[in-house]
XYZ file of C-alpha atoms in Angstrom:
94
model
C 0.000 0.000 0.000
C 1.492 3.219 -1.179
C 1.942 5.729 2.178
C -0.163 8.982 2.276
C 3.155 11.007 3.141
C 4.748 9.920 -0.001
C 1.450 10.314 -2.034
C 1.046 13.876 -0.248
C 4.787 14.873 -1.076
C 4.186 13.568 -5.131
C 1.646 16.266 -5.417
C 3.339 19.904 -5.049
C -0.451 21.197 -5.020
C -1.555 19.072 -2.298
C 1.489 19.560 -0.408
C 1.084 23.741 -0.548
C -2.179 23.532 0.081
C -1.686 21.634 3.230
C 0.967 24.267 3.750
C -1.287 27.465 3.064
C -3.828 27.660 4.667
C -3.676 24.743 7.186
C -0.311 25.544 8.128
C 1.018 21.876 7.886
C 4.349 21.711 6.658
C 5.945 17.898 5.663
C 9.333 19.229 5.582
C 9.307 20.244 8.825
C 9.873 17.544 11.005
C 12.860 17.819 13.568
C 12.326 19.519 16.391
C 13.735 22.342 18.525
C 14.079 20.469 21.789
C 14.428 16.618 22.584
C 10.858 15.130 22.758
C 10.944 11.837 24.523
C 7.548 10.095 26.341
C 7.749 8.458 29.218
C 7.180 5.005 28.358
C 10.603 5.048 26.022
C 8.358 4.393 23.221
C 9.776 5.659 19.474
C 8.865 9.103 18.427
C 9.069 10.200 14.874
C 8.669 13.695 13.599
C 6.966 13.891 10.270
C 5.457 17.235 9.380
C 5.902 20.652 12.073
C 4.113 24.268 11.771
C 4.866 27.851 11.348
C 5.232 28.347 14.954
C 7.824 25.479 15.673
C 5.278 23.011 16.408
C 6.317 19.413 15.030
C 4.345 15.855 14.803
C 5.797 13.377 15.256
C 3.947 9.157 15.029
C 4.359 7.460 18.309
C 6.115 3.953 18.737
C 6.412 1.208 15.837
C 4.759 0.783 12.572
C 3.300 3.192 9.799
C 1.057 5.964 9.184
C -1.839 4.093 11.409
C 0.136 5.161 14.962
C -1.339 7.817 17.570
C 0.483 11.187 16.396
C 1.443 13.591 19.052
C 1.569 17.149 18.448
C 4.393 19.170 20.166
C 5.041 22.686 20.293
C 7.667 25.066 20.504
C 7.088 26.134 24.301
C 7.298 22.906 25.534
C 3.954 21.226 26.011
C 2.804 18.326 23.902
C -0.428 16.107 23.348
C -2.006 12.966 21.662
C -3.965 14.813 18.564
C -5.084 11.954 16.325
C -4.915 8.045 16.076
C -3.030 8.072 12.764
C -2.096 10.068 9.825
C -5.557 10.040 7.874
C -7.472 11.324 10.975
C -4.796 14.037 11.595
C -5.293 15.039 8.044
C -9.128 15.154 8.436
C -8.437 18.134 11.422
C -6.435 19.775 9.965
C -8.236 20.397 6.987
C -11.575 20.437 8.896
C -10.250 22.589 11.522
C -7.301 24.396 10.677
C-alpha cells in the first residue's frame, strides 16, 4: 500500500495547500528540543508548523500510529490516532 506522506509529497499542489492555509508543513519535522515520552516508546517527527510546532507518530509501525503534536514552548499532546485522521483536522479545523 502506497503511504499517504509519499502520495502527499508527489503532489506539489496538495502539499502547498496543506501548507497554506492549514499551516502543515511535511518538511518540517525535527524539532527544537528533545521530545521523549515516558514510556521510552519511538517518536518520529513527520510534518511541524509555522510556529515550531512538530508531529511526530508514536512507537512502531506506519502511518496508522497515535500522532502527538508538540510545540515550541514545551507542552505536547495525543492529537489523532493516525495520519488520515490528523489530516481530516487539519483540513476540517485548521
Amino acid at each position: 500500500m502506497r503511504s499517504l506522506l509519499t502520495a502527499i509529497a508527489e503532489h506539489p499542489e496538495a502539499a502547498e495547500f496543506l501548507r497554506w492555509p492549514c499551516d502543515f508543513e511535511l518538511d518540517r519535522s525535527d524539532h527544537v528540543e528533545e521530545v521523549h515520552l515516558a514510556s521510552g516508546a519511538k517518536l518520529e517527527g513527520f510534518a511541524g508548523d509555522g510556529s515550531g510546532g512538530t508531529f511526530f507518530f508514536c512507537g512502531e509501525g506506519g502511518e496508522e500510529r497515535p500522532v502527538l503534536y508538540a510545540d515550541s514552548e514545551g507542552s505536547a499532546g495525543l492529537v489523532a490516532i493516525g495520519l488520515q485522521e490528523l489530516l481530516h483536522l487539519v483540513l476540517v479545523v485548521p
